[in-house]
Structures are given as structure tokens and as C-alpha cells.
Amino acid sequence: MSGLEREALLLSIRVGLVATLVILPPGVALGWLLARREFRLRTIVDALLTLPLVLPPVVTGWILLVLFGTQGVLGAPLARLGLHVAFTWKAAALASAALAFPLLVRTVQVAIASVDARLEEAARTLGASPLRVFWTVTLPLASRGVIAGAVLAFARSIGEFGATISFAGNVPGQTRTLPLAIWSELQVPGAEMAAARLVALSVALAVVALVAAEVIRRRGELLNGSAR
Amino acid sequence: MSALTARLWRDSAPRLDADVTIDAGITALFGPSGAGKTTLLHALAGLVRPERGRIERAGTLLFDSERGVNEPPERRRIGVVFQEPRLFPHRSVRENLRYGAPRADVPRDFDRAVSLLELDGLLERRPASLSGGEQRRVAIARTLLADPAVMLLDEPLTGLDGARKDRALQLLSDVHREFGLPLVLVSHSLPDILRLTTRIVVLEGGRTIAAGELLDVLDSDEVFRLADSLGLESHLEVEVLGTEGGLTRARVGGTELELPPIDVAPGTRALVAVRPEDVILAAGPVLGTSARNCLEGRVSRVARLSDRLLVTIDVGGSLRASISAKSGEALGIREGATIWCLVKAFSFRWRRVPGESRLEAPDRAGD
């Protein structure tokens, strides 16, 4: 593996992990809210969640740039605090997170909706607070779906291209993740071999992620007992 | 002091108009299916919110729409054994039992509940590997160990028959005795209920239409109106005189009855039941039939049900007879008339017999 290849691989992993971990808590919370509660802003939340799925990622990247650019609504105050987001690896992670978030929320929502609410009622009558019911009944029984959602989010992150290139740019070692590296090689005549090596790395990373998810799921079932 | 009192209304579905008082004993919530029994249970437990009303448990206010009090289920100390076991599938039986601590944390209580409900060999198993009956017993023990002040059971006898039902009834009465816990039992079967209690609340369409001791409840006009659709039997409170010639003699009011044999001491007061369609009415005393009982009585009520009449006769207790409208005309049935009731000894069934070794005397075959 060349230095550039290793750089792109490690950056992709970092961006994917950070994006997934950052959206996991709010994603699970929002998924639970959508599955279990009726609230007034529901239609708006539903629309906002669908938007990144139907918009071209480049558009999402552009919106992020407007928000977080040095002159952006959020970017300007952050810049004054010395925090520059645009065109750094943080921007790549943020772009990935924005695009993976709806996938995570929807997967978690379906998983929680399929947990028998009558078990939650029973837990309440046994003296458990709503928070305890969530941790001891809802989440363990939805764990399969939550893990699936996280894997999906990670996969979406390491595959992200459009939003990243418009919001984070294509800076080697900074924001050039595997997809961006592959695209860059394809721009160079005669670099097909280099591109193919990066494609192989991408495939390997996806396989490792799937296997890791399966291991986590099995370990969870050993702890929790089979949910089926 | 009452264990639980509630006055609840809900105008939107599921509707409620309930007035319930639960004492330290066993109370039965009785009514046809769809009568709102489960809804009432869930409202008491805090799982369904009434629109107006008040729930009080032994001096503690749990719900009061006027004062804006609505304690969540976890703070009500009202245990529920649901119709389905609702065990946590990802936890072992032991973990299910311990879920509701605090009582599960007291080893003596834990062991007592486990042995009472015969769960000794099952503690490390998963709910999915248990039989339906075992799951129900785990559910009862789990609720018990959460230390409720009142325990509500939704149709705990559904789907059980014969020996298994006897065992379940025995178990419930043991739970009540051993843990000194007021029980509220939902059922649509009066004979089942009567083996545990005679304190009854009758529900119809979400409304409590009668509450109190069985004989008073069955006599109320509202329940009388329902009697036919519920298939209610008449119940007589009798005093046992003795057994001879294969039949037990007993007294009700001023008359004597001959009943299926039962082995209890003379002087025992017990309940017997008879179906309205097993009572034959006659305009005068009839001799020379195989029916062992011919009771003189006064017609206290006549209700017309399409092509039939449901006649209540006071014979020292209320006896109901179901006859065709034509017979009613021929006999001149009207309120206040004197009439004779013919009933075979074996048409009577023992329903509640204190001091008897079994909970119920043998029923007619095929019943």
C-alpha cells in the first residue's frame, strides 16, 4: 500500500466512524420519537429527513457550505472562535453525517416500531420509568435494527462523494477520502491501475464493516439472549 | 379502608363510565366480551387515560382530573397480569421475575413466589421455551414480586379447562392468601368467578351497571335485562340439611330442595345454580314426575325477549325460568301470580361450597 493509498483509507475510516458515532445518539432518539410519539412538527421533520435522500448530494454540500463557510450563518461565528470547518476533514465528516442521518433514523424508526409496545406497557406497570423501559426493553429488542442502521450510516459515509467534494474539497491527506481518490486517479490518463487498487481497498473496507457489524450483533445476542 | 376506589368517565372510544370499589378480598369484574373490562383495568393501571374522574388507592390519590393529578403507571403500585403473558423475550425467567424489584430483592419473598407458582426448574430458561401455562405463572410471579398494592388479572382462566383450570383457581386463591394482596379478576364466566369470590362488579358497554354481592347484583334490574344474553344462571343460597338416597337435601326460604350429592356438614350455607331453560313452570302443584323439586313461588318479574319470556320467581331466593311466549299466555304468567317450578335434582349445580375439599362439586358431564 502506498502512502497516498494508506492516507485515503485511514481518512475514510476516520470520517466514517466520526460521522456514524456523532449521529448515533440523536438518530436513535429521533427514531424513537417518530416510532412512539405523536407530535405537531412531525410533517416538517418527515420532510427534512427525506430531503437529503432526494436532493443531489452536491446540493446538500452547497447548503452546508452556505451554512458553515467562513462567511456562513454558522461558519462565521465558529471561525471567530477559531474553528474552521469548511475544506477540512471535519467538513468531510459533517457532509457524510448529514447524508447518513436520514438512513439511520429511518432504520431505527422501523426497528423500534416493530418492538411490541405491550411489553413496554408491562414494564411500566412493573415500576419502570420511561427511560428505564427504553434502556432495558425497547433498545435491546431493537438492537438488531439499530446496528443495521449504524452500518448503513457508515457505509453511506465511506461512499460519500458529491457533498464532500463541494463542501470539503479534494485536499490530499485532508479531505481526499477513497471515493475522491478514485475519482482523482481517473482524471489522470494511464492511472487505471492505481484506481483499481483503490477500488479494491473500498471493497475490502465495506466487507470488514459488514463482518464487524455481524460480530457485534452476535455478541449482543449472547448478552441479551435471542430476541426471536 | 378500600384498597382502591375509582369513578371514571371517557366519552371517546374506548368508552368508560365506571364506579368501582375494591376491598381487601377478591373482586370479580364481570361482563360480556367488549364490555370494557380490559379498558377499565388499563385505566386503573394508568395505561388508558380517562377524561374525567378520580382514582384513589388506600388514601393515595392516583388520578384526579379536576386537580390535574395523573400518576404514571410506574408509581401507582397497581400490578397487572395481562391477558397475554407479555414476558420480556430477551431476559431469562429469573431476570423477568427480578425486573420489578423491590420484592424480588428479598430472597424470602422471591423463593416463596417461585415455589408457590412452581417455577423452580425454569429460572434460567427463556420465555420462548416455556409452555403457555408456565408463561402465565411467570407473569403472575413477576407482577407479585413488583410489590403491588392491588393486583389486576385480565382473564387469567381463558383457554384453560378441567384440571388445569382447577389448578389455576387454586393458585390464585393461594396467591391471595399467602401474599395478602387484594385481587381484581376479569372474567366473562360467572361459574369460574364464583369459585373464588361472590363480590362482583358487572360491566356493560364500559359502564358499571351493578356492584356488590352476587345475589344482590343478579337481582338488579340492569343485570336482569342482560341475563339472557349473558346466559346467566339463577343462584340460590341454601342451607344443607343432609344427604340420603344419593341426593343432598337443603333448605331455601321455607322450602326444601333435593340436590346432587355433596359431602359437607349439615348447616353449611352454599350456593347452587340452575339454568333458566332447566326450570319448568306449572299452574298448580304437580305430582308423579321424575323431577325431585316442585317449588311454590310468586312471579316477581316478567321480561319479554323476542319470542320468549324470562320469568323471575321468588321461591325464597330468585329463580329464573325461560319459557315460550305461548306457554306464558297459557299459564297466565303475570307479576304477582303464584306459580310452581319443577326442577330436576341434577339440574342444580353446586357453585360455592365453603369447607368442601374440592373447589367445585362434579358438574354434569359435557358441561
Coordinates of C-alpha atoms in Angstrom, one line a residue, chain A residues 118-119 121-130 132-133 136-137 140-141 223-227, chain B residues 42 45 47 72-74 78 80 82 84 86-91 99-101 126 142-143 146:
Chain A
R118 CA -47.3 -4.1 25.1
L119 CA -44.0 -5.2 26.6
E121 CA -46.6 -1.1 29.0
A122 CA -46.0 -4.2 31.1
A123 CA -42.6 -2.8 32.1
R124 CA -44.2 0.5 33.2
T125 CA -46.7 -1.4 35.4
L126 CA -43.8 -3.2 37.0
G127 CA -42.4 0.1 38.2
A128 CA -40.0 1.1 35.4
S129 CA -39.7 4.8 34.3
P130 CA -40.0 5.6 30.6
R132 CA -35.6 2.6 32.1
V133 CA -38.1 1.0 29.8
T136 CA -34.0 -2.3 29.3
V137 CA -36.8 -3.3 26.9
P140 CA -32.3 -4.3 23.5
L141 CA -35.2 -5.6 21.4
L223 CA -25.6 -11.0 26.2
N224 CA -29.3 -10.3 25.6
G225 CA -30.4 -13.8 24.6
S226 CA -32.0 -14.3 21.3
A227 CA -34.8 -11.8 20.6
Chain B
H42 CA -55.9 -0.4 31.9
A45 CA -53.2 0.9 35.9
L47 CA -52.3 2.8 30.7
P72 CA -47.8 7.4 35.8
P73 CA -48.2 3.6 35.8
E74 CA -44.8 3.0 37.5
I78 CA -51.2 -1.4 40.7
V80 CA -51.4 -6.1 36.1
F82 CA -52.3 -9.1 31.2
E84 CA -51.1 -12.3 27.2
R86 CA -46.0 -10.2 28.0
L87 CA -42.7 -11.7 29.2
F88 CA -39.5 -10.0 28.1
P89 CA -38.2 -12.3 25.4
H90 CA -34.6 -11.2 25.8
R91 CA -34.4 -12.0 29.5
Y99 CA -37.4 -6.8 36.7
G100 CA -39.9 -5.2 39.0
A101 CA -37.9 -5.4 42.3
R126 CA -36.0 -18.1 28.2
R142 CA -43.3 -11.2 38.1
T143 CA -46.2 -8.9 38.9
A146 CA -43.0 -5.9 41.9

